[in-house]
mmCIF file of C-alpha atoms and ligand atoms in Angstrom:
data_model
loop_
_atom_site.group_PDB
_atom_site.id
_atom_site.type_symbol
_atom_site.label_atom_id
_atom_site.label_comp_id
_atom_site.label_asym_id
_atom_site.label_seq_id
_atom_site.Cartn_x
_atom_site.Cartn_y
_atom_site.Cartn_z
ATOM 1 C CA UNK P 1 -17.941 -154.885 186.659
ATOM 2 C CA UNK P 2 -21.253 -153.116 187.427
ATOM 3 C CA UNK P 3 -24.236 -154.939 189.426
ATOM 4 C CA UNK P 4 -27.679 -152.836 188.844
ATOM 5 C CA UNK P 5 -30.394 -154.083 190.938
ATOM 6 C CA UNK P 6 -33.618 -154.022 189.058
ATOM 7 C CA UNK P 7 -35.218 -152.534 191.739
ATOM 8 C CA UNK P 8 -33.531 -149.405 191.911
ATOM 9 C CA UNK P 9 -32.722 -149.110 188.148
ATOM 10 C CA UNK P 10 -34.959 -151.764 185.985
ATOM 11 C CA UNK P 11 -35.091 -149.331 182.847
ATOM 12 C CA UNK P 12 -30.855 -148.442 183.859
ATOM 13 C CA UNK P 13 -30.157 -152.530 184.122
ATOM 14 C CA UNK P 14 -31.863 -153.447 180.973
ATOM 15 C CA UNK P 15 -29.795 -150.425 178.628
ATOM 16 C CA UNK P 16 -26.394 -151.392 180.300
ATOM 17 C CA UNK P 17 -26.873 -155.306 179.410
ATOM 18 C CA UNK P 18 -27.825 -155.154 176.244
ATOM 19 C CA UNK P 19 -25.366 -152.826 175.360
ATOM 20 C CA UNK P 20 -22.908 -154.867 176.706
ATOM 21 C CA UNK P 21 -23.737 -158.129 174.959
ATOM 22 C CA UNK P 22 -23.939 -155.755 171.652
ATOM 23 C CA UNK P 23 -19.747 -155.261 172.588
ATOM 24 C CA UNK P 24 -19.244 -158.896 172.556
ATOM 25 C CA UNK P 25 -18.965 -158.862 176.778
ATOM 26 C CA UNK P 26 -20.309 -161.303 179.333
ATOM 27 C CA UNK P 27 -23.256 -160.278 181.430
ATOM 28 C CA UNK P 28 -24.885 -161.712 184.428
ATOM 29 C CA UNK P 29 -28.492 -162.448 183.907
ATOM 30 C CA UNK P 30 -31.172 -163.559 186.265
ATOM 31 C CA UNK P 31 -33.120 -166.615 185.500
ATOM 32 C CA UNK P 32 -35.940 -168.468 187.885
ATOM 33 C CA UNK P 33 -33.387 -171.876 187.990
ATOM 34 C CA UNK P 34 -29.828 -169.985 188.480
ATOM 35 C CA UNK P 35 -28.022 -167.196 187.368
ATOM 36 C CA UNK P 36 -26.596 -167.203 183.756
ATOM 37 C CA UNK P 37 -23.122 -166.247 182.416
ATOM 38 C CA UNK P 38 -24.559 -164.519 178.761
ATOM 39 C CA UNK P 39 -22.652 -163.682 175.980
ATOM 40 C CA UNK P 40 -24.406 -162.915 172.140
ATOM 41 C CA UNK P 41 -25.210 -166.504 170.713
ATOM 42 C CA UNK P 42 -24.257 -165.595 167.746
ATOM 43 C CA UNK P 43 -20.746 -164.118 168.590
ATOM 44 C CA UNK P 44 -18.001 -167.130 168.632
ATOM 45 C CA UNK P 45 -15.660 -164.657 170.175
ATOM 46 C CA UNK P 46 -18.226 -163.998 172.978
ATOM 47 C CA UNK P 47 -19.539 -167.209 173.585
ATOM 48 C CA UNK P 48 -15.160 -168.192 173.686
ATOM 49 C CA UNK P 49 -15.147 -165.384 176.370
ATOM 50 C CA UNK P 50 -17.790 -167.974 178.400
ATOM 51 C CA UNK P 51 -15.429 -170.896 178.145
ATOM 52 C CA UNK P 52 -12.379 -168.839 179.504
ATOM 53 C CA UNK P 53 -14.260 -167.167 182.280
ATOM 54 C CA UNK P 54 -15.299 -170.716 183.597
ATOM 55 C CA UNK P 55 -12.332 -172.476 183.293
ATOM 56 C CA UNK P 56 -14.381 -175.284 181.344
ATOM 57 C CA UNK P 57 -12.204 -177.957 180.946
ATOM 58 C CA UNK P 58 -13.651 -178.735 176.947
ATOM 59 C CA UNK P 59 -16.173 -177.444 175.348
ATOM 60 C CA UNK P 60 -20.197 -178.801 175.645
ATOM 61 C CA UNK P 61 -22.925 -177.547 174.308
ATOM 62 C CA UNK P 62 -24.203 -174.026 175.600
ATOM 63 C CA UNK P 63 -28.131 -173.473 176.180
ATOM 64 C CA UNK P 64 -29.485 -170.870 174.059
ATOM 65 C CA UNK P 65 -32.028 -168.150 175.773
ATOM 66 C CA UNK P 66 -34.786 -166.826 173.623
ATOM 67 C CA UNK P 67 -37.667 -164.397 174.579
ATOM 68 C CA UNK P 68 -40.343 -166.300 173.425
ATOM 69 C CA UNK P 69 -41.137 -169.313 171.272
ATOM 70 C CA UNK P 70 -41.217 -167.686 168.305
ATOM 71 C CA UNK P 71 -37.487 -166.406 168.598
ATOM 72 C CA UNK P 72 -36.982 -170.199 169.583
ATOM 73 C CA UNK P 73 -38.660 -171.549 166.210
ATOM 74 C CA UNK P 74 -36.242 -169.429 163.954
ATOM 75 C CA UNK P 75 -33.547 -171.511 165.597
ATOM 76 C CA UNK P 76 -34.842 -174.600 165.794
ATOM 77 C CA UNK P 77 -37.237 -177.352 164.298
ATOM 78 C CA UNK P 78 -40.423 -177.845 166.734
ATOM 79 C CA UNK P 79 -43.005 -180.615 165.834
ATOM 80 C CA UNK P 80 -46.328 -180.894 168.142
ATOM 81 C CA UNK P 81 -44.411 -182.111 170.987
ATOM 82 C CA UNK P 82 -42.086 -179.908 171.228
ATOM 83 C CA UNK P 83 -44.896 -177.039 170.648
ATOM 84 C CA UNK P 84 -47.040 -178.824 173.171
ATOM 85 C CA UNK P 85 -44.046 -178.479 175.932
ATOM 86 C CA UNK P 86 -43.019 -175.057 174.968
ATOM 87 C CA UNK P 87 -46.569 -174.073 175.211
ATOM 88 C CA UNK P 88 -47.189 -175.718 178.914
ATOM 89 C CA UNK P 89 -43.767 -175.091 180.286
ATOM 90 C CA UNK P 90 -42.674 -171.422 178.854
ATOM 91 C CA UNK P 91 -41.486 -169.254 180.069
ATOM 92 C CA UNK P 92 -39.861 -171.223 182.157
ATOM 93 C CA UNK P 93 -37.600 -173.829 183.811
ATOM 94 C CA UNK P 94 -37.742 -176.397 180.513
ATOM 95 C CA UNK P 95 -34.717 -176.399 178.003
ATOM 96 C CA UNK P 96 -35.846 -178.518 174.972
ATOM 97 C CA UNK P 97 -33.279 -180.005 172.952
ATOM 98 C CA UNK P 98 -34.324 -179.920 168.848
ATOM 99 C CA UNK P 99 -33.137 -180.534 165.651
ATOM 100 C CA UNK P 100 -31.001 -176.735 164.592
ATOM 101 C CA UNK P 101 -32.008 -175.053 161.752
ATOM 102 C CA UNK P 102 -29.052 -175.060 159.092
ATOM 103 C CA UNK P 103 -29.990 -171.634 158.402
ATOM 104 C CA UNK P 104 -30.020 -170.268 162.324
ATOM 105 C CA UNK P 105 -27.064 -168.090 163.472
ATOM 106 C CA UNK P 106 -26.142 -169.424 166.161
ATOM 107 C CA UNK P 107 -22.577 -170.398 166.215
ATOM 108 C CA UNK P 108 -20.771 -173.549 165.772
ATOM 109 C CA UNK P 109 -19.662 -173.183 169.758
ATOM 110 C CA UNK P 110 -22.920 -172.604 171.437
ATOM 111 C CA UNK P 111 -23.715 -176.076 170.067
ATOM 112 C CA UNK P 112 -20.353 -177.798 170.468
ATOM 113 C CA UNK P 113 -20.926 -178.925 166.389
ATOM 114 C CA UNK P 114 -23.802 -180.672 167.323
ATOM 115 C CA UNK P 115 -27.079 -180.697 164.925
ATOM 116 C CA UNK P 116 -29.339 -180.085 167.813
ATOM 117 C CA UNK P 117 -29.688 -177.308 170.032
ATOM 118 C CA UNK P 118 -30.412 -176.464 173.695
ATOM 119 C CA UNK P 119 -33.411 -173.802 173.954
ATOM 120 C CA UNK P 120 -35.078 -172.167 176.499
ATOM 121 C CA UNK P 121 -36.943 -169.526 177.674
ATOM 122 C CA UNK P 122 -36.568 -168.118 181.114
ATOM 123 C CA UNK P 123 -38.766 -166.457 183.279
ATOM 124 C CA UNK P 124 -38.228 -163.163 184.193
ATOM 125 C CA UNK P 125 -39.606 -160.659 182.674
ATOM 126 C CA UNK P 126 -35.859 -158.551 182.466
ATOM 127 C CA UNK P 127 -34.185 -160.672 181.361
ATOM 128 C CA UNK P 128 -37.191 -161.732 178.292
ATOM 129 C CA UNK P 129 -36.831 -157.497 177.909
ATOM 130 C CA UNK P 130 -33.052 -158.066 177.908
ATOM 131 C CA UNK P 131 -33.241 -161.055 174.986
ATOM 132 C CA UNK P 132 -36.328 -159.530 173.122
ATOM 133 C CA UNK P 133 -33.978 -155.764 173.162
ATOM 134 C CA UNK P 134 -30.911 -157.241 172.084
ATOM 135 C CA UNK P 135 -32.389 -159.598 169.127
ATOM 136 C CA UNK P 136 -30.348 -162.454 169.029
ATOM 137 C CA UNK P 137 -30.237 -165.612 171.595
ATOM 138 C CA UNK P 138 -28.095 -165.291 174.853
ATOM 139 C CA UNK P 139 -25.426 -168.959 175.510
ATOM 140 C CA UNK P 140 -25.482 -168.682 178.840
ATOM 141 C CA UNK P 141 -24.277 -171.275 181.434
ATOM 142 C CA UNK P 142 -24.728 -171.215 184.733
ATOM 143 C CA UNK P 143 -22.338 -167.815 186.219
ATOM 144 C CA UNK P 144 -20.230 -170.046 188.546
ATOM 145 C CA UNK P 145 -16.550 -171.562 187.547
ATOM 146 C CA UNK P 146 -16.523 -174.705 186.436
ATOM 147 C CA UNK P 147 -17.310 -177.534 188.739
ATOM 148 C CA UNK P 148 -18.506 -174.846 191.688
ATOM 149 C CA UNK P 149 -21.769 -174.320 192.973
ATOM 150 C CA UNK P 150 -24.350 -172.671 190.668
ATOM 151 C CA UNK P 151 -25.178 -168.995 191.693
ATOM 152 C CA UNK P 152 -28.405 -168.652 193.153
ATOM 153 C CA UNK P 153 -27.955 -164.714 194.212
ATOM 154 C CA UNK P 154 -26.107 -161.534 192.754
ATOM 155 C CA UNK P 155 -23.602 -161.526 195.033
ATOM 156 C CA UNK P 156 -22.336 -165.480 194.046
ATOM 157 C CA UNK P 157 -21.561 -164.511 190.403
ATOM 158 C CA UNK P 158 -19.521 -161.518 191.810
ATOM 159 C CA UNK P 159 -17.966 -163.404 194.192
ATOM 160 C CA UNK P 160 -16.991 -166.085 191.738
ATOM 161 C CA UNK P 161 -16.524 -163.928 188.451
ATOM 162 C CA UNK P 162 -17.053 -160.764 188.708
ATOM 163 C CA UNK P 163 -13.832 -159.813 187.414
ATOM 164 C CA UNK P 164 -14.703 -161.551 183.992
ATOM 165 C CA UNK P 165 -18.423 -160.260 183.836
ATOM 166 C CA UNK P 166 -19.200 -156.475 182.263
ATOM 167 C CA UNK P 167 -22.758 -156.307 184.127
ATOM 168 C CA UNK P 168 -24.116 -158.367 186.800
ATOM 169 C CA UNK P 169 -28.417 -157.756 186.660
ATOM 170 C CA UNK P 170 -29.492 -158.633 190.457
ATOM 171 C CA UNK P 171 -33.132 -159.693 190.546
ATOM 172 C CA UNK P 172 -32.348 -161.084 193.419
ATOM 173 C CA UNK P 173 -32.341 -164.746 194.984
ATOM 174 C CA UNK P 174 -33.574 -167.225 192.063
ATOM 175 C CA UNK P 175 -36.942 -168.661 192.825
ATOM 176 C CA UNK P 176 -36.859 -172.292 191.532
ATOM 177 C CA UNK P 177 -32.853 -172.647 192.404
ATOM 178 C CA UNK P 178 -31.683 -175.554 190.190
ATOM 179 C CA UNK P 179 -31.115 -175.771 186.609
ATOM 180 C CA UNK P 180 -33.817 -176.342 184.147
ATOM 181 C CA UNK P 181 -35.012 -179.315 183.289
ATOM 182 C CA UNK P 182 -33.795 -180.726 179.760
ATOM 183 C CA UNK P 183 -35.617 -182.748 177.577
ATOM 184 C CA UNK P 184 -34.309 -183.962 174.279
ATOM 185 C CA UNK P 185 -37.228 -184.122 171.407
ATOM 186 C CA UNK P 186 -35.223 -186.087 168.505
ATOM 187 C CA UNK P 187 -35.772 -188.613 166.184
ATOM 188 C CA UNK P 188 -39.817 -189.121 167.644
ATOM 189 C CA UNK P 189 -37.777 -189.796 170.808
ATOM 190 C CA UNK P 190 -38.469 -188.005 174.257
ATOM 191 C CA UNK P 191 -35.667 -188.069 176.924
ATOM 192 C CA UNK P 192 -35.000 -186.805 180.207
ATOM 193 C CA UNK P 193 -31.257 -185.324 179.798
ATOM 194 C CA UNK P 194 -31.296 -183.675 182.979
ATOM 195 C CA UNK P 195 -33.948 -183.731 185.854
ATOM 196 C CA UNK P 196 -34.313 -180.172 186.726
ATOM 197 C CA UNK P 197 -37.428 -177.196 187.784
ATOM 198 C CA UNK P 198 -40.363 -179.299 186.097
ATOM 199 C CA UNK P 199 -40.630 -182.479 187.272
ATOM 200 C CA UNK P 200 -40.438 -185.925 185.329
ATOM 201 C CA UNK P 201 -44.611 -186.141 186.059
ATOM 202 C CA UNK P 202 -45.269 -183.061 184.701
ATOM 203 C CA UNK P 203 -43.453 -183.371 181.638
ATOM 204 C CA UNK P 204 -45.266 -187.126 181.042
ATOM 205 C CA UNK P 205 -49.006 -185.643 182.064
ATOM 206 C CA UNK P 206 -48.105 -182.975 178.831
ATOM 207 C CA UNK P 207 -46.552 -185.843 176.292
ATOM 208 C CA UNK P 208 -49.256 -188.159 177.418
ATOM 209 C CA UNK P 209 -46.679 -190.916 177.630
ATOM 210 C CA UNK P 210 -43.830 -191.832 179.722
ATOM 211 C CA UNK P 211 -40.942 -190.626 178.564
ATOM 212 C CA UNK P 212 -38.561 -192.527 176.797
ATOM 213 C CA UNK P 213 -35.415 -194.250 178.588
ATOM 214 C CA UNK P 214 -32.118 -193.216 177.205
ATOM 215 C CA UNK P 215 -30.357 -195.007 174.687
ATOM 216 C CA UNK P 216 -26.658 -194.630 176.110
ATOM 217 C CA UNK P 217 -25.148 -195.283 172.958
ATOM 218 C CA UNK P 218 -26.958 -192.545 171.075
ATOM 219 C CA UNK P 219 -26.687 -189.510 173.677
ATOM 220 C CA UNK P 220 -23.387 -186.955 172.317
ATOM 221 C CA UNK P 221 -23.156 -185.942 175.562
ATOM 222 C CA UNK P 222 -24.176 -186.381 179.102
ATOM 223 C CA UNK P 223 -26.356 -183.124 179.132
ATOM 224 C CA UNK P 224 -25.825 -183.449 183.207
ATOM 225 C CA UNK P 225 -22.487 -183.067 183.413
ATOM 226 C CA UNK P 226 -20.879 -179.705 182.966
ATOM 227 C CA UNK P 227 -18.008 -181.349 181.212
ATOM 228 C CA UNK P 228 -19.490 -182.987 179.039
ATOM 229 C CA UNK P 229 -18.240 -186.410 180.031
ATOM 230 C CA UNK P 230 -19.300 -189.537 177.458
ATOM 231 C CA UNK P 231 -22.428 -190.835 178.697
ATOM 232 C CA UNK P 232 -21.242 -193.845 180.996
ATOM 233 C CA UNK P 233 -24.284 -195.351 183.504
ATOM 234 C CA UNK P 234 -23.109 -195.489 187.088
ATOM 235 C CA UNK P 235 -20.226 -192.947 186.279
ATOM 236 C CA UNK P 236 -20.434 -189.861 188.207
ATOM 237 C CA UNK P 237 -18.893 -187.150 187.817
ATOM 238 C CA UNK P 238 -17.779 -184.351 190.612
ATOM 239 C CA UNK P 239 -20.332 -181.181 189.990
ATOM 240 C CA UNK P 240 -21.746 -178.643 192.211
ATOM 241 C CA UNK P 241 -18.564 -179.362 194.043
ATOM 242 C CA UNK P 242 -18.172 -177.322 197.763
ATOM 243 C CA UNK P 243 -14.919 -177.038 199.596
ATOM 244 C CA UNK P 244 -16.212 -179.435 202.258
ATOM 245 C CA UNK P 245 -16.468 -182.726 201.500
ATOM 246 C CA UNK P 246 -20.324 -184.069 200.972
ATOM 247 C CA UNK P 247 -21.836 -187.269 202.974
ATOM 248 C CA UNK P 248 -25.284 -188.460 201.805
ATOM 249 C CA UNK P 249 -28.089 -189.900 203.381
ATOM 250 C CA UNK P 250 -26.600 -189.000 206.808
ATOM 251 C CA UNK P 251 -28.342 -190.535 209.993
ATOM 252 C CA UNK P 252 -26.078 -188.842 212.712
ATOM 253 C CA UNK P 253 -24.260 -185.839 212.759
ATOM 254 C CA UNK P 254 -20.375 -186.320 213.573
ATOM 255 C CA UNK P 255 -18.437 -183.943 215.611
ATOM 256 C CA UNK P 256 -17.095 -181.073 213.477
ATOM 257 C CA UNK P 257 -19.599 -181.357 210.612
ATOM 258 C CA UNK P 258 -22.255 -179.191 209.227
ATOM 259 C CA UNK P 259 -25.893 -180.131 208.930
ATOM 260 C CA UNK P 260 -27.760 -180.012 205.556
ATOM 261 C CA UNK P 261 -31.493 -181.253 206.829
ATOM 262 C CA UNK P 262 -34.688 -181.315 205.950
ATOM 263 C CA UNK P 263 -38.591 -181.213 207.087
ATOM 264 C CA UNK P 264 -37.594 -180.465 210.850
ATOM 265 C CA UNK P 265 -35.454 -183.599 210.822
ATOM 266 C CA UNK P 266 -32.687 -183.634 213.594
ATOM 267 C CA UNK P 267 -30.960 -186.464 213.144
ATOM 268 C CA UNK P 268 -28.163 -187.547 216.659
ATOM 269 C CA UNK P 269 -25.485 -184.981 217.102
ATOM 270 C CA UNK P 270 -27.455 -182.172 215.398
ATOM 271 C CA UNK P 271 -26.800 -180.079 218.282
ATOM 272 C CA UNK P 272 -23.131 -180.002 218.015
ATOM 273 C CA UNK P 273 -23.278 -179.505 213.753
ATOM 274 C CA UNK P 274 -21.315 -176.737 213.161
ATOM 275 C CA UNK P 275 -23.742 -175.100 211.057
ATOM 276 C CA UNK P 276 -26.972 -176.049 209.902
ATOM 277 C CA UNK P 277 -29.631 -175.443 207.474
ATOM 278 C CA UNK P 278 -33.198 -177.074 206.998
ATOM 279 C CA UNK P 279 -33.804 -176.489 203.134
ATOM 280 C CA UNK P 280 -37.694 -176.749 203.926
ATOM 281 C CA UNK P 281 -39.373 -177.342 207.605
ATOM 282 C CA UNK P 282 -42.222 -177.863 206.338
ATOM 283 C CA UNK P 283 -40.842 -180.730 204.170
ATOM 284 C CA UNK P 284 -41.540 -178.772 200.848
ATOM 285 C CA UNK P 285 -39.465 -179.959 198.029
ATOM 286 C CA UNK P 286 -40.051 -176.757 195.833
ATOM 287 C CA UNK P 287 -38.760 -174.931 199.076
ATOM 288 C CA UNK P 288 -35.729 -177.263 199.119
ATOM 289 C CA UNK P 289 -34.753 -176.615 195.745
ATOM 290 C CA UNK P 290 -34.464 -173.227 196.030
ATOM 291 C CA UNK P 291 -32.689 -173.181 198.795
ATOM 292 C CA UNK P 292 -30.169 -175.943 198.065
ATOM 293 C CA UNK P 293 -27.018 -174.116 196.134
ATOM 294 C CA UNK P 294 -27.355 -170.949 198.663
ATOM 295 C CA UNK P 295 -27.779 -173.807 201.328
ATOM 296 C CA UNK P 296 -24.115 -176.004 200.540
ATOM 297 C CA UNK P 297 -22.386 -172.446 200.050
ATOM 298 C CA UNK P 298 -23.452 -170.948 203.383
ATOM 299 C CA UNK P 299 -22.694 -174.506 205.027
ATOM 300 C CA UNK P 300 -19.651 -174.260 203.024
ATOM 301 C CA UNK P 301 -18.481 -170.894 204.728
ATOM 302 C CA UNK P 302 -18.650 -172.230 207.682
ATOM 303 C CA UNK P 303 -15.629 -174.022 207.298
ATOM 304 C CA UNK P 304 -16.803 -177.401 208.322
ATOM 305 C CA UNK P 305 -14.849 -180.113 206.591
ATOM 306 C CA UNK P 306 -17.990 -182.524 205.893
ATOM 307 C CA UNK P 307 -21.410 -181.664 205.033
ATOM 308 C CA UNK P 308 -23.490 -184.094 206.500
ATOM 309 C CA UNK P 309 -26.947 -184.290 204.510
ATOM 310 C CA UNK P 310 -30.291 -186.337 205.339
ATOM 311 C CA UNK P 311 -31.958 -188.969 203.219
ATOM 312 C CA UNK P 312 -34.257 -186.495 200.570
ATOM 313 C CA UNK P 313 -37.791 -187.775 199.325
ATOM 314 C CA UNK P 314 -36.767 -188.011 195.326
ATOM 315 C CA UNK P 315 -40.552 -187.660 194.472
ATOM 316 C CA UNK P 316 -41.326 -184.743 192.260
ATOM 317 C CA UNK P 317 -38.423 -182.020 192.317
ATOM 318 C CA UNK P 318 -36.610 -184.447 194.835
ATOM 319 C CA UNK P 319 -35.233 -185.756 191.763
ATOM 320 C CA UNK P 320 -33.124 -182.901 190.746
ATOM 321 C CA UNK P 321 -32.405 -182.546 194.584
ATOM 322 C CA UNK P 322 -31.029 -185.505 194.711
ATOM 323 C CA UNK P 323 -29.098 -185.918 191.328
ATOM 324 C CA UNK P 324 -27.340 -182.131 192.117
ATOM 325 C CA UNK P 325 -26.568 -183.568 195.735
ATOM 326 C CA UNK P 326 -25.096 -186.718 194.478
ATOM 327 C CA UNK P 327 -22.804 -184.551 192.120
ATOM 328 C CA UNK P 328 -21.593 -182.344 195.245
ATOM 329 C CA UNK P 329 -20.423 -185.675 196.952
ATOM 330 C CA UNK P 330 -19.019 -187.254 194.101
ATOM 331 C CA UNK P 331 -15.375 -188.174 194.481
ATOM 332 C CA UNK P 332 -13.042 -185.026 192.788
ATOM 333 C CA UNK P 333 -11.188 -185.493 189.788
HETATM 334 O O1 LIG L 1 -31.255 -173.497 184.311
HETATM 335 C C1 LIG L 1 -30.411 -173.607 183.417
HETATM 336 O O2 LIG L 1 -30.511 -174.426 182.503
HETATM 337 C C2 LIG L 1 -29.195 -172.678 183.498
HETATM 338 C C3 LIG L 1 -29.677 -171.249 183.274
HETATM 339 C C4 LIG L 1 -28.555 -170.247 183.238
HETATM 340 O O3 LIG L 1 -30.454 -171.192 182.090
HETATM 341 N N1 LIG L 1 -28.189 -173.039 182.539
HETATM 342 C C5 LIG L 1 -27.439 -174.166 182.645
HETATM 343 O O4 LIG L 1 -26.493 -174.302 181.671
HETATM 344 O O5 LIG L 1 -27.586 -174.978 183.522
HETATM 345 P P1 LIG L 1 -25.270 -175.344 181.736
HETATM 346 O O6 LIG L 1 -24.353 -174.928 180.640
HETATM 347 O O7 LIG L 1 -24.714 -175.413 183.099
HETATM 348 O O8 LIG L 1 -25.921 -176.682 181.340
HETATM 349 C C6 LIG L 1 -26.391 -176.870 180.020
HETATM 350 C C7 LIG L 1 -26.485 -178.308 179.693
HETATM 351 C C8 LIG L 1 -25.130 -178.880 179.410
HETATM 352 O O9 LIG L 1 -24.838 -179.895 180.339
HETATM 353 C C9 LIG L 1 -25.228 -179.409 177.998
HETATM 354 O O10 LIG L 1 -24.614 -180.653 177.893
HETATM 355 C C10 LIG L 1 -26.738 -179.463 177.725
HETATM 356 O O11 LIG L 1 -27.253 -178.438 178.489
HETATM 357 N N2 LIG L 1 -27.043 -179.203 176.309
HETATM 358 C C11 LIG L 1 -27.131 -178.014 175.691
HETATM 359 N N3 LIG L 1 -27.364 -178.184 174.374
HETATM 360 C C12 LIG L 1 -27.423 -179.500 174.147
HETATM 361 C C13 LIG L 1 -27.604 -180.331 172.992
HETATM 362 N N4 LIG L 1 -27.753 -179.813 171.780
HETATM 363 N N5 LIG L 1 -27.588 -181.666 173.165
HETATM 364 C C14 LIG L 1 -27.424 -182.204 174.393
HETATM 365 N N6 LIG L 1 -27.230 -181.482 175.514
HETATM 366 C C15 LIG L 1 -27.227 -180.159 175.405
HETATM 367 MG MG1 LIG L 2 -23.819 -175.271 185.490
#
């Protein structure tokens, strides 16, 4: 494994990765949400290699990563809504799930057999370089093992695969810090799959409309869940999963825990936490989200054997907050 930061070797990073993917390997790649485990999209051997290297327990459908929209329209079928998100939201934290073009060459595994397919282009301008060089879509989940916290910084992905990844690009920490946001655009129906970097209110203020409620029964998948579980309301599955064990909506601090806070809030027995982090004094929620993976991992090390974690506004990117945070302290299979 090689990790090139970008800013002592942009030009250096760009060659090796793309060279890499050409070989069929798995490569590291910075996004603004997480990092991504990449393999050629159109490379069933490579995107197998992803599935191994996570220890996914079946297979669900991969997101594709495209430079631009134009790379993403040879793939898949945009009307004016899609067009009209792509266009407000890109590059960045949006994955749109359209109808796949019969004639695309993206394989079979990438979309779990599905007819649709996950899109998206991400922000930084390596890894667009990276995508745009190489000339065919990147699957890439997020670079952690299955279940595990997603990577937020270089030194995660090595930490948690670096023995199954040819090239780790470090861009360093990822700005937005949880997943994109995915929105399915099928059938003249728009659905929130997964709440993610743009918020619910920004996706409605681009439709014009609020955004259609899930029909249970017609979802595949539950595009939330990195297993793929059958869409079941109220079922939650473990995700996002720390060592320690995660309490919600915490109003006292027991001996022996660790501390995940917010907006200056010290809550009884914050003194004696055995670690703590605020995820945003100021009570910023963009602030919070970025630092929430790098937050449970560092509360993680300390070795506490509960994370204790205050009551989250779920306004705006709270949403996602909360959703990823509910995940973490979801019972374990
Ligand atoms: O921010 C992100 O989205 C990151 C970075 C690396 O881009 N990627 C990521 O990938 O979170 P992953 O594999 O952890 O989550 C992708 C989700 C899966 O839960 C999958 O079910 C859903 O996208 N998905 C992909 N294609 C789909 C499709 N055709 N229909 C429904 N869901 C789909
Ligand atoms: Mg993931």
């Amino acid at each position: 494994m090689v990790m090139v930061k970008i800013e002592d070797d942009r030009e250096g990073a760009i060659e090796a990765a793309v060279a890499a993917l050409e070989a069929g390997g798995l490569v590291a790649l910075p996004t603004e949400t997480v990092y991504g485990l990449g393999a050629d999209a159109t490379d069933p051997r490579a995107v197998a290699a992803i599935y191994a290297a996570k220890g996914r327990p079946r297979f669900n459908p991969l997101i594709a990563h495209v430079p631009d929209l134009a790379a993403a329209e040879t793939h898949g079928v945009f009307g004016p809504t899609a067009r009209a998100l792509a266009a407000a939201f890109w590059p960045g934290p949006l994955t749109l799930v359209v109808p796949k073009r019969p004639e695309s060459a993206i394989c079979d595994l990438v979309t779990a057999g599905l007819d649709s397919i996950g899109l998206r282009v991400p922000a930084p301008s390596v890894t667009r370089e990276i995508l745009a060089r190489l000339g065919r879509p990147v699957a890439a989940p997020s670079a952690n093992r299955s279940g595990r916290i997603s990577p937020t910084r270089a030194s995660d992905v090595a930490e948690d695969l670096g023995a199954a990844v040819a090239v780790i690009v470090d861009a360093g920490p990822c700005p937005v810090g949880v997943e994109s946001t995915i929105v399915a655009v099928l059938d003249g129906r728009v659905t929130l799959l997964r709440p993610g970097g743009v918020t619910r209110e920004a996706i409605e203020t681009v439709i014009g409309r609020p955004l259609d409620r899930p029909e249970a029964a017609s979802l595949a998948v539950d595009a939330s869940a990195e297993g793929a579980a059958p869409l079941a309301p109220g079922l939650l599955t473990s995700h996002y999963a720390p060592n320690a064990r995660v309490r919600l909506d915490a109003d006292r601090v027991a001996p022996g825990e660790a501390l995940m806070t917010f907006a200056g809030l010290r809550p009884p027995g914050s003194a004696q936490a055995v670690a703590l982090v605020d995820l945003s004094p100021s009570g910023d929620p963009v602030e919070a989200a970025s630092r929430l993976f790098g937050a449970l991992r560092d509360l993680d090390a300390s070795g506490a054997g509960t994370i204790a974690v205050v009551p989250i506004p779920e306004d705006g990117l709270g949403e996602a907050i909360a959703d990823r945070l509910r995940r973490a302290a979801a019972p374990r299979p």
